């Protein structure tokens, strides 16, 4: 409102008096965007009365009254909260089904990480979001908009634990190559790899785990030992065929984010793979866990220290779920640089993928780990369950199992295309109804 021209452009008109029809028109239009649904007659009356009351005061004006009404709209629970209660659907046996406008809000939040635009609200108003076909039609439009990249980036950041990278502190004396600018560069690299696969290549999402393609700026290229590019900013690059850095597990964001200030952490890295990528449950450590010795013995590698640590029965069970996978990433140090020795001794980066849902594949080094991970039958279904929980805004329950299984089959049938998975997810009964079927 400090800029009258901007206010007029946003609201569609400029009120000249307290009784100007523009006031009600602006409140209705602004309120629909803010509440993500049309205002009720009572709401329009209440906010219009507020605007006219303020405008009628001495020294006030029609724009001042309208500004107060819009302030009130932006303080309403209907703006601050997504209210999704559903209504009984006679056509579906009385089950609670999200209304069209509730679906519009859910779609925008899931696919744009934002609010509905006018076209989506218009589709809701026309009753076009009550069927799977109508939802898929709007999902296709939303996924074709650049705003969908923001939602996929947010999911990737959550899935790969990029928050750990933001909080990472490294010992400058031990790692002089580390810099404040590497963190955002590593995050952008990971996000660009995911965006490229989902929106540009429209390819197999799981191929990210054994792909040599990445995106780097000059600082990150130097860090990885790749040639710099004449153009400024980020550019597409490819690791050589003999590079030990393969797939997303070789990304600095993951290696540096899941490590400690002064050393790597096979346990943290293995825990990340186990929980985030394979959906294994790693219980919290018991209270009587002894810490690792502060200093290693001369020539003792971290693997040897952890193996000694695992001799304690209190430690063995949990570490067995994490360390064998984390050891495969041990040939990369705390900041993600490749190395062959630890404490002057050769690193042993061998391990295996054993346990429920895993095929027992053995590997030596990060490149083989990524290739072995790609083959795991639980990798796709785990990704589906993570995306499902993100879209629903809650942890999946047993009632969701049938839907997640169906989505996993659909994901595999589509050659693991994430955009198609998103479309199938938002069109599913579990996303369109307040409570999924019990059958």
CSV table of N, CA, C and O in Angstrom, one decimal, residues 139-260:
chain,number,residue,atom,x,y,z
A,139,UNK,N,-2.0,-31.8,-11.8
A,139,UNK,CA,-0.7,-32.2,-11.3
A,139,UNK,C,0.3,-32.1,-12.5
A,139,UNK,O,1.4,-31.6,-12.3
A,140,UNK,N,-0.1,-32.4,-13.7
A,140,UNK,CA,0.7,-32.3,-14.9
A,140,UNK,C,1.0,-30.8,-15.1
A,140,UNK,O,2.2,-30.5,-15.5
A,141,UNK,N,0.1,-30.0,-15.0
A,141,UNK,CA,0.3,-28.5,-15.1
A,141,UNK,C,1.3,-28.0,-14.1
A,141,UNK,O,2.2,-27.2,-14.4
A,142,UNK,N,1.0,-28.4,-12.8
A,142,UNK,CA,1.9,-27.9,-11.8
A,142,UNK,C,3.3,-28.4,-11.9
A,142,UNK,O,4.3,-27.6,-11.6
A,143,UNK,N,3.5,-29.6,-12.3
A,143,UNK,CA,4.8,-30.2,-12.5
A,143,UNK,C,5.6,-29.6,-13.7
A,143,UNK,O,6.8,-29.6,-13.7
A,144,UNK,N,4.8,-29.0,-14.6
A,144,UNK,CA,5.4,-28.3,-15.7
A,144,UNK,C,5.8,-26.9,-15.4
A,144,UNK,O,6.5,-26.2,-16.2
A,145,UNK,N,5.5,-26.4,-14.2
A,145,UNK,CA,5.8,-25.1,-13.8
A,145,UNK,C,7.2,-25.1,-13.0
A,145,UNK,O,7.4,-26.0,-12.3
A,146,UNK,N,8.0,-24.1,-13.2
A,146,UNK,CA,9.3,-24.0,-12.5
A,146,UNK,C,9.2,-24.1,-11.0
A,146,UNK,O,10.1,-24.5,-10.3
A,147,UNK,N,8.0,-23.7,-10.5
A,147,UNK,CA,7.8,-23.7,-9.0
A,147,UNK,C,7.9,-25.2,-8.5
A,147,UNK,O,8.2,-25.4,-7.3
A,148,UNK,N,7.7,-26.2,-9.3
A,148,UNK,CA,7.8,-27.6,-8.9
A,148,UNK,C,9.2,-27.9,-8.5
A,148,UNK,O,9.4,-28.8,-7.7
A,149,UNK,N,10.2,-27.2,-9.1
A,149,UNK,CA,11.6,-27.5,-8.8
A,149,UNK,C,11.9,-27.2,-7.3
A,149,UNK,O,12.7,-27.9,-6.7
A,150,UNK,N,11.2,-26.2,-6.8
A,150,UNK,CA,11.4,-25.9,-5.4
A,150,UNK,C,11.0,-27.0,-4.4
A,150,UNK,O,11.7,-27.3,-3.5
A,151,UNK,N,9.8,-27.6,-4.8
A,151,UNK,CA,9.4,-28.7,-3.9
A,151,UNK,C,10.3,-29.9,-4.0
A,151,UNK,O,10.6,-30.6,-3.0
A,152,UNK,N,10.8,-30.2,-5.2
A,152,UNK,CA,11.7,-31.4,-5.3
A,152,UNK,C,13.0,-31.1,-4.7
A,152,UNK,O,13.6,-32.0,-4.0
A,153,UNK,N,13.5,-29.9,-4.7
A,153,UNK,CA,14.7,-29.5,-4.0
A,153,UNK,C,14.5,-29.7,-2.5
A,153,UNK,O,15.4,-30.2,-1.8
A,154,UNK,N,13.4,-29.3,-2.0
A,154,UNK,CA,13.1,-29.4,-0.6
A,154,UNK,C,13.1,-30.9,-0.2
A,154,UNK,O,13.6,-31.2,0.9
A,155,UNK,N,12.5,-31.7,-1.0
A,155,UNK,CA,12.4,-33.1,-0.7
A,155,UNK,C,13.8,-33.7,-0.7
A,155,UNK,O,14.2,-34.5,0.2
A,156,UNK,N,14.6,-33.4,-1.7
A,156,UNK,CA,16.0,-33.9,-1.8
A,156,UNK,C,16.8,-33.4,-0.6
A,156,UNK,O,17.6,-34.2,0.0
A,157,UNK,N,16.7,-32.2,-0.2
A,157,UNK,CA,17.4,-31.7,1.0
A,157,UNK,C,17.1,-32.5,2.2
A,157,UNK,O,17.9,-32.8,3.1
A,158,UNK,N,15.8,-32.8,2.4
A,158,UNK,CA,15.3,-33.6,3.5
A,158,UNK,C,15.8,-35.0,3.5
A,158,UNK,O,16.3,-35.5,4.4
A,159,UNK,N,15.7,-35.6,2.3
A,159,UNK,CA,16.0,-37.0,2.1
A,159,UNK,C,17.5,-37.2,2.4
A,159,UNK,O,17.9,-38.2,3.0
A,160,UNK,N,18.3,-36.4,1.8
A,160,UNK,CA,19.8,-36.6,1.9
A,160,UNK,C,20.5,-35.8,3.1
A,160,UNK,O,21.7,-35.8,3.1
A,161,UNK,N,19.6,-35.3,4.0
A,161,UNK,CA,20.2,-34.7,5.2
A,161,UNK,C,21.1,-33.5,4.9
A,161,UNK,O,22.1,-33.3,5.6
A,162,UNK,N,20.7,-32.6,4.0
A,162,UNK,CA,21.5,-31.4,3.7
A,162,UNK,C,21.6,-30.5,4.9
A,162,UNK,O,22.5,-29.7,5.0
A,163,UNK,N,20.6,-30.6,5.8
A,163,UNK,CA,20.7,-29.8,7.0
A,163,UNK,C,22.0,-30.1,7.8
A,163,UNK,O,22.5,-29.2,8.5
A,164,UNK,N,22.5,-31.3,7.8
A,164,UNK,CA,23.7,-31.7,8.4
A,164,UNK,C,24.9,-30.9,7.8
A,164,UNK,O,25.8,-30.5,8.5
A,165,UNK,N,24.8,-30.7,6.5
A,165,UNK,CA,25.9,-29.9,5.8
A,165,UNK,C,25.9,-28.5,6.3
A,165,UNK,O,27.0,-27.9,6.6
A,166,UNK,N,24.7,-27.9,6.4
A,166,UNK,CA,24.6,-26.5,6.9
A,166,UNK,C,25.2,-26.3,8.3
A,166,UNK,O,25.8,-25.2,8.6
A,167,UNK,N,25.1,-27.3,9.1
A,167,UNK,CA,25.7,-27.2,10.5
A,167,UNK,C,27.1,-27.8,10.6
A,167,UNK,O,27.7,-27.7,11.7
A,168,UNK,N,27.7,-28.3,9.5
A,168,UNK,CA,29.0,-28.9,9.6
A,168,UNK,C,30.1,-27.9,9.9
A,168,UNK,O,30.1,-26.8,9.4
A,169,UNK,N,30.9,-28.3,10.9
A,169,UNK,CA,32.1,-27.5,11.2
A,169,UNK,C,33.3,-28.4,11.0
A,169,UNK,O,33.3,-29.6,11.4
A,170,UNK,N,34.3,-27.9,10.3
A,170,UNK,CA,35.5,-28.7,10.0
A,170,UNK,C,36.8,-28.0,10.6
A,170,UNK,O,36.8,-26.7,10.7
A,171,UNK,N,37.7,-28.8,11.1
A,171,UNK,CA,38.9,-28.3,11.7
A,171,UNK,C,39.8,-27.7,10.6
A,171,UNK,O,40.3,-28.4,9.7
A,172,UNK,N,40.0,-26.4,10.6
A,172,UNK,CA,40.7,-25.7,9.6
A,172,UNK,C,42.2,-26.1,9.5
A,172,UNK,O,42.8,-26.1,8.4
A,173,UNK,N,42.8,-26.5,10.6
A,173,UNK,CA,44.2,-26.9,10.6
A,173,UNK,C,44.3,-28.2,9.9
A,173,UNK,O,45.3,-28.5,9.2
A,174,UNK,N,43.3,-29.1,10.0
A,174,UNK,CA,43.4,-30.4,9.3
A,174,UNK,C,42.9,-30.4,7.9
A,174,UNK,O,43.4,-31.2,7.1
A,175,UNK,N,42.0,-29.5,7.6
A,175,UNK,CA,41.3,-29.4,6.3
A,175,UNK,C,41.4,-28.0,5.8
A,175,UNK,O,40.3,-27.3,5.7
A,176,UNK,N,42.5,-27.5,5.3
A,176,UNK,CA,42.7,-26.1,4.8
A,176,UNK,C,41.9,-25.9,3.5
A,176,UNK,O,41.6,-24.8,3.2
A,177,UNK,N,41.5,-27.0,2.9
A,177,UNK,CA,40.7,-26.8,1.6
A,177,UNK,C,39.3,-26.4,1.9
A,177,UNK,O,38.6,-26.0,1.0
A,178,UNK,N,38.8,-26.6,3.1
A,178,UNK,CA,37.4,-26.3,3.4
A,178,UNK,C,37.2,-24.8,3.5
A,178,UNK,O,38.1,-24.0,3.9
A,179,UNK,N,36.1,-24.4,3.0
A,179,UNK,CA,35.8,-22.9,3.0
A,179,UNK,C,34.3,-22.7,3.2
A,179,UNK,O,33.5,-23.6,2.9
A,180,UNK,N,33.9,-21.5,3.5
A,180,UNK,CA,32.5,-21.2,3.7
A,180,UNK,C,31.7,-21.3,2.5
A,180,UNK,O,30.5,-21.5,2.5
A,181,UNK,N,32.3,-21.1,1.3
A,181,UNK,CA,31.6,-21.1,0.1
A,181,UNK,C,31.4,-22.5,-0.5
A,181,UNK,O,30.6,-22.7,-1.4
A,182,UNK,N,32.1,-23.5,0.1
A,182,UNK,CA,31.9,-24.9,-0.4
A,182,UNK,C,30.6,-25.4,0.0
A,182,UNK,O,30.0,-26.2,-0.7
A,183,UNK,N,30.1,-25.1,1.2
A,183,UNK,CA,28.8,-25.6,1.7
A,183,UNK,C,27.7,-25.3,0.7
A,183,UNK,O,27.0,-26.2,0.2
A,184,UNK,N,27.4,-24.0,0.4
A,184,UNK,CA,26.3,-23.8,-0.6
A,184,UNK,C,26.6,-24.4,-1.9
A,184,UNK,O,25.6,-24.8,-2.6
A,185,UNK,N,27.8,-24.5,-2.3
A,185,UNK,CA,28.1,-25.1,-3.6
A,185,UNK,C,27.8,-26.5,-3.6
A,185,UNK,O,27.2,-27.1,-4.6
A,186,UNK,N,28.1,-27.2,-2.6
A,186,UNK,CA,27.8,-28.7,-2.5
A,186,UNK,C,26.3,-28.9,-2.4
A,186,UNK,O,25.8,-29.9,-3.0
A,187,UNK,N,25.6,-28.0,-1.7
A,187,UNK,CA,24.2,-28.2,-1.7
A,187,UNK,C,23.6,-28.0,-3.0
A,187,UNK,O,22.7,-28.8,-3.5
A,188,UNK,N,24.0,-27.0,-3.7
A,188,UNK,CA,23.5,-26.7,-5.1
A,188,UNK,C,23.8,-27.8,-6.0
A,188,UNK,O,23.0,-28.2,-6.9
A,189,UNK,N,25.0,-28.4,-5.9
A,189,UNK,CA,25.3,-29.5,-6.8
A,189,UNK,C,24.4,-30.7,-6.6
A,189,UNK,O,23.8,-31.2,-7.6
A,190,UNK,N,24.1,-31.0,-5.4
A,190,UNK,CA,23.2,-32.1,-5.1
A,190,UNK,C,21.8,-31.8,-5.6
A,190,UNK,O,21.2,-32.7,-6.3
A,191,UNK,N,21.3,-30.6,-5.4
A,191,UNK,CA,20.0,-30.3,-5.8
A,191,UNK,C,19.9,-30.3,-7.4
A,191,UNK,O,18.9,-30.7,-7.9
A,192,UNK,N,20.9,-29.8,-8.0
A,192,UNK,CA,20.9,-29.7,-9.5
A,192,UNK,C,21.0,-31.1,-10.1
A,192,UNK,O,20.3,-31.4,-11.1
A,193,UNK,N,21.7,-32.1,-9.4
A,193,UNK,CA,21.7,-33.4,-9.9
A,193,UNK,C,20.3,-34.0,-9.9
A,193,UNK,O,19.8,-34.7,-10.8
A,194,UNK,N,19.6,-33.8,-8.8
A,194,UNK,CA,18.2,-34.3,-8.6
A,194,UNK,C,17.3,-33.6,-9.6
A,194,UNK,O,16.5,-34.3,-10.3
A,195,UNK,N,17.3,-32.3,-9.7
A,195,UNK,CA,16.5,-31.6,-10.6
A,195,UNK,C,16.7,-32.0,-12.1
A,195,UNK,O,15.7,-32.2,-12.8
A,196,UNK,N,17.9,-32.2,-12.4
A,196,UNK,CA,18.3,-32.6,-13.8
A,196,UNK,C,17.6,-33.9,-14.1
A,196,UNK,O,17.0,-34.1,-15.2
A,197,UNK,N,17.7,-34.9,-13.2
A,197,UNK,CA,17.1,-36.2,-13.5
A,197,UNK,C,15.6,-36.2,-13.5
A,197,UNK,O,15.0,-36.8,-14.4
A,198,UNK,N,15.0,-35.4,-12.6
A,198,UNK,CA,13.5,-35.4,-12.6
A,198,UNK,C,12.9,-34.6,-13.7
A,198,UNK,O,11.9,-35.0,-14.3
A,199,UNK,N,13.5,-33.4,-14.0
A,199,UNK,CA,12.8,-32.5,-14.9
A,199,UNK,C,13.4,-32.4,-16.3
A,199,UNK,O,12.7,-32.1,-17.2
A,200,UNK,N,14.7,-32.6,-16.4
A,200,UNK,CA,15.4,-32.4,-17.7
A,200,UNK,C,15.5,-33.8,-18.4
A,200,UNK,O,15.0,-34.0,-19.5
A,201,UNK,N,16.2,-34.7,-17.7
A,201,UNK,CA,16.3,-36.1,-18.3
A,201,UNK,C,15.1,-36.9,-18.2
A,201,UNK,O,14.8,-37.7,-19.0
A,202,UNK,N,14.2,-36.6,-17.2
A,202,UNK,CA,13.0,-37.4,-16.9
A,202,UNK,C,13.4,-38.9,-17.0
A,202,UNK,O,12.7,-39.7,-17.6
A,203,UNK,N,14.4,-39.2,-16.2
A,203,UNK,CA,14.9,-40.5,-16.3
A,203,UNK,C,14.8,-41.3,-15.0
A,203,UNK,O,14.0,-40.9,-14.1
A,204,UNK,N,15.5,-42.4,-14.9
A,204,UNK,CA,15.5,-43.3,-13.7
A,204,UNK,C,16.1,-42.6,-12.5
A,204,UNK,O,17.3,-42.4,-12.5
A,205,UNK,N,15.3,-42.3,-11.6
A,205,UNK,CA,15.8,-41.6,-10.4
A,205,UNK,C,16.9,-42.4,-9.7
A,205,UNK,O,17.8,-41.8,-9.2
A,206,UNK,N,16.7,-43.7,-9.6
A,206,UNK,CA,17.7,-44.5,-8.9
A,206,UNK,C,19.0,-44.6,-9.6
A,206,UNK,O,20.0,-45.0,-9.0
A,207,UNK,N,19.1,-44.2,-10.9
A,207,UNK,CA,20.4,-44.1,-11.6
A,207,UNK,C,21.3,-43.1,-11.0
A,207,UNK,O,22.5,-43.1,-11.3
A,208,UNK,N,20.7,-42.2,-10.2
A,208,UNK,CA,21.6,-41.2,-9.5
A,208,UNK,C,22.6,-41.8,-8.6
A,208,UNK,O,23.6,-41.2,-8.3
A,209,UNK,N,22.4,-43.1,-8.2
A,209,UNK,CA,23.3,-43.7,-7.2
A,209,UNK,C,24.5,-44.3,-7.9
A,209,UNK,O,25.5,-44.7,-7.2
A,210,UNK,N,24.5,-44.4,-9.3
A,210,UNK,CA,25.7,-44.9,-9.9
A,210,UNK,C,26.0,-44.0,-11.2
A,210,UNK,O,26.7,-44.5,-12.1
A,211,UNK,N,25.5,-42.8,-11.2
A,211,UNK,CA,25.8,-41.9,-12.3
A,211,UNK,C,27.1,-41.1,-12.1
A,211,UNK,O,27.4,-40.8,-11.0
A,212,UNK,N,27.8,-40.8,-13.2
A,212,UNK,CA,29.0,-40.1,-13.1
A,212,UNK,C,28.7,-38.6,-13.4
A,212,UNK,O,29.7,-37.8,-13.4
A,213,UNK,N,27.5,-38.2,-13.8
A,213,UNK,CA,27.2,-36.9,-14.1
A,213,UNK,C,27.0,-36.0,-12.9
A,213,UNK,O,26.3,-36.5,-11.9
A,214,UNK,N,27.5,-34.8,-12.9
A,214,UNK,CA,27.2,-33.9,-11.8
A,214,UNK,C,27.2,-32.5,-12.3
A,214,UNK,O,27.3,-32.2,-13.6
A,215,UNK,N,27.1,-31.5,-11.4
A,215,UNK,CA,27.1,-30.1,-11.8
A,215,UNK,C,28.1,-29.4,-10.8
A,215,UNK,O,27.9,-29.6,-9.6
A,216,UNK,N,29.0,-28.6,-11.3
A,216,UNK,CA,30.0,-27.9,-10.5
A,216,UNK,C,30.2,-26.5,-10.9
A,216,UNK,O,30.1,-26.2,-12.1
A,217,UNK,N,30.6,-25.7,-9.9
A,217,UNK,CA,31.2,-24.4,-10.3
A,217,UNK,C,32.8,-24.6,-10.2
A,217,UNK,O,33.2,-25.7,-10.0
A,218,UNK,N,33.5,-23.5,-10.5
A,218,UNK,CA,35.0,-23.7,-10.6
A,218,UNK,C,35.6,-24.1,-9.2
A,218,UNK,O,36.5,-25.0,-9.2
A,219,UNK,N,35.0,-23.6,-8.1
A,219,UNK,CA,35.6,-24.0,-6.8
A,219,UNK,C,35.3,-25.5,-6.6
A,219,UNK,O,36.2,-26.2,-6.1
A,220,UNK,N,34.1,-26.0,-6.9
A,220,UNK,CA,33.8,-27.4,-6.6
A,220,UNK,C,34.5,-28.3,-7.6
A,220,UNK,O,35.0,-29.4,-7.3
A,221,UNK,N,34.7,-27.8,-8.9
A,221,UNK,CA,35.5,-28.6,-9.8
A,221,UNK,C,36.9,-28.8,-9.4
A,221,UNK,O,37.5,-29.9,-9.4
A,222,UNK,N,37.5,-27.8,-8.8
A,222,UNK,CA,38.9,-27.9,-8.3
A,222,UNK,C,38.9,-28.8,-7.1
A,222,UNK,O,39.8,-29.7,-7.0
A,223,UNK,N,37.9,-28.8,-6.2
A,223,UNK,CA,37.8,-29.6,-5.1
A,223,UNK,C,37.7,-31.1,-5.5
A,223,UNK,O,38.3,-32.0,-4.9
A,224,UNK,N,37.0,-31.4,-6.6
A,224,UNK,CA,36.8,-32.7,-7.1
A,224,UNK,C,37.9,-33.2,-8.0
A,224,UNK,O,37.9,-34.3,-8.4
A,225,UNK,N,38.8,-32.3,-8.4
A,225,UNK,CA,39.8,-32.6,-9.4
A,225,UNK,C,39.3,-32.7,-10.8
A,225,UNK,O,39.8,-33.4,-11.7
A,226,UNK,N,38.2,-31.9,-11.1
A,226,UNK,CA,37.7,-31.9,-12.5
A,226,UNK,C,38.1,-30.6,-13.1
A,226,UNK,O,38.5,-29.6,-12.5
A,227,UNK,N,38.2,-30.6,-14.5
A,227,UNK,CA,38.6,-29.4,-15.2
A,227,UNK,C,37.6,-28.2,-15.0
A,227,UNK,O,36.4,-28.4,-14.9
A,228,UNK,N,38.2,-27.0,-14.9
A,228,UNK,CA,37.3,-25.8,-14.7
A,228,UNK,C,36.7,-25.5,-16.1
A,228,UNK,O,37.1,-26.0,-17.1
A,229,UNK,N,35.7,-24.7,-16.1
A,229,UNK,CA,34.9,-24.3,-17.3
A,229,UNK,C,35.1,-22.8,-17.5
A,229,UNK,O,35.2,-22.0,-16.6
A,230,UNK,N,35.2,-22.5,-18.8
A,230,UNK,CA,35.4,-21.1,-19.1
A,230,UNK,C,34.2,-20.2,-18.7
A,230,UNK,O,34.4,-19.0,-18.3
A,231,UNK,N,33.0,-20.8,-18.7
A,231,UNK,CA,31.9,-20.0,-18.3
A,231,UNK,C,31.8,-19.9,-16.8
A,231,UNK,O,32.2,-20.8,-16.1
A,232,UNK,N,31.3,-18.9,-16.2
A,232,UNK,CA,31.1,-18.7,-14.8
A,232,UNK,C,29.9,-19.5,-14.3
A,232,UNK,O,29.0,-19.8,-15.1
A,233,UNK,N,29.8,-19.8,-13.0
A,233,UNK,CA,28.7,-20.4,-12.5
A,233,UNK,C,28.8,-22.0,-12.6
A,233,UNK,O,29.8,-22.5,-13.0
A,234,UNK,N,27.6,-22.6,-12.4
A,234,UNK,CA,27.6,-24.0,-12.4
A,234,UNK,C,27.4,-24.6,-13.8
A,234,UNK,O,26.8,-23.9,-14.7
A,235,UNK,N,28.1,-25.7,-14.1
A,235,UNK,CA,28.0,-26.3,-15.4
A,235,UNK,C,28.0,-27.8,-15.2
A,235,UNK,O,28.4,-28.4,-14.2
A,236,UNK,N,27.5,-28.5,-16.2
A,236,UNK,CA,27.4,-30.0,-16.2
A,236,UNK,C,28.9,-30.5,-16.4
A,236,UNK,O,29.7,-30.0,-17.1
A,237,UNK,N,29.2,-31.6,-15.6
A,237,UNK,CA,30.5,-32.2,-15.7
A,237,UNK,C,30.3,-33.7,-15.5
A,237,UNK,O,29.2,-34.2,-15.1
A,238,UNK,N,31.4,-34.5,-15.7
A,238,UNK,CA,31.3,-35.9,-15.6
A,238,UNK,C,32.6,-36.4,-15.0
A,238,UNK,O,33.7,-36.0,-15.4
A,239,UNK,N,32.5,-37.3,-14.0
A,239,UNK,CA,33.6,-37.9,-13.4
A,239,UNK,C,34.2,-38.9,-14.4
A,239,UNK,O,33.5,-39.6,-15.1
A,240,UNK,N,35.5,-39.1,-14.4
A,240,UNK,CA,36.1,-40.1,-15.3
A,240,UNK,C,35.7,-41.5,-14.9
A,240,UNK,O,35.2,-41.8,-13.8
A,241,UNK,N,35.8,-42.4,-15.9
A,241,UNK,CA,35.4,-43.8,-15.7
A,241,UNK,C,36.1,-44.5,-14.5
A,241,UNK,O,35.5,-45.4,-13.9
A,242,UNK,N,37.3,-44.1,-14.3
A,242,UNK,CA,38.1,-44.7,-13.2
A,242,UNK,C,38.0,-43.9,-11.9
A,242,UNK,O,38.7,-44.2,-10.9
A,243,UNK,N,37.1,-42.9,-11.8
A,243,UNK,CA,37.0,-42.1,-10.6
A,243,UNK,C,36.4,-42.9,-9.5
A,243,UNK,O,35.4,-43.7,-9.7
A,244,UNK,N,36.9,-42.8,-8.2
A,244,UNK,CA,36.3,-43.5,-7.1
A,244,UNK,C,35.0,-42.8,-6.6
A,244,UNK,O,34.3,-43.3,-5.8
A,245,UNK,N,34.7,-41.6,-7.2
A,245,UNK,CA,33.6,-40.8,-6.7
A,245,UNK,C,32.4,-41.1,-7.7
A,245,UNK,O,32.3,-40.5,-8.8
A,246,UNK,N,31.5,-42.0,-7.3
A,246,UNK,CA,30.4,-42.4,-8.1
A,246,UNK,C,29.0,-42.1,-7.5
A,246,UNK,O,28.8,-42.4,-6.3
A,247,UNK,N,28.1,-41.5,-8.2
A,247,UNK,CA,26.8,-41.3,-7.8
A,247,UNK,C,26.6,-40.3,-6.6
A,247,UNK,O,27.6,-39.6,-6.2
A,248,UNK,N,25.4,-40.2,-6.1
A,248,UNK,CA,25.1,-39.2,-5.1
A,248,UNK,C,25.9,-39.5,-3.8
A,248,UNK,O,26.2,-38.5,-3.1
A,249,UNK,N,26.2,-40.7,-3.5
A,249,UNK,CA,27.0,-41.0,-2.3
A,249,UNK,C,28.4,-40.3,-2.3
A,249,UNK,O,29.0,-40.0,-1.3
A,250,UNK,N,28.8,-40.0,-3.5
A,250,UNK,CA,30.1,-39.3,-3.7
A,250,UNK,C,30.0,-37.8,-3.7
A,250,UNK,O,31.0,-37.1,-3.8
A,251,UNK,N,28.8,-37.3,-3.5
A,251,UNK,CA,28.6,-35.8,-3.4
A,251,UNK,C,29.2,-35.3,-2.1
A,251,UNK,O,29.0,-35.9,-1.1
A,252,UNK,N,29.8,-34.2,-2.2
A,252,UNK,CA,30.4,-33.5,-1.0
A,252,UNK,C,29.4,-33.2,0.0
A,252,UNK,O,29.6,-33.3,1.2
A,253,UNK,N,28.1,-32.9,-0.4
A,253,UNK,CA,27.1,-32.6,0.5
A,253,UNK,C,26.8,-33.8,1.5
A,253,UNK,O,26.6,-33.6,2.7
A,254,UNK,N,26.9,-35.0,1.0
A,254,UNK,CA,26.6,-36.2,1.8
A,254,UNK,C,27.8,-36.6,2.6
A,254,UNK,O,27.8,-36.8,3.8
A,255,UNK,N,29.0,-36.6,1.9
A,255,UNK,CA,30.2,-37.0,2.6
A,255,UNK,C,30.6,-36.0,3.7
A,255,UNK,O,31.0,-36.4,4.8
A,256,UNK,N,30.6,-34.7,3.4
A,256,UNK,CA,31.0,-33.7,4.5
A,256,UNK,C,29.9,-33.5,5.5
A,256,UNK,O,30.1,-33.3,6.7
A,257,UNK,N,28.6,-33.7,5.1
A,257,UNK,CA,27.5,-33.5,6.0
A,257,UNK,C,27.4,-34.6,7.0
A,257,UNK,O,27.0,-34.3,8.2
A,258,UNK,N,27.8,-35.8,6.6
A,258,UNK,CA,27.7,-36.9,7.6
A,258,UNK,C,29.1,-37.3,8.0
A,258,UNK,O,29.5,-38.5,7.8
A,259,UNK,N,29.8,-36.4,8.6
A,259,UNK,CA,31.1,-36.6,9.1
A,259,UNK,C,31.3,-35.7,10.3
A,259,UNK,O,30.5,-34.8,10.6
A,260,UNK,N,32.4,-35.9,11.0
A,260,UNK,CA,32.7,-35.1,12.2
A,260,UNK,C,33.8,-34.0,11.9
A,260,UNK,O,34.4,-34.0,10.8
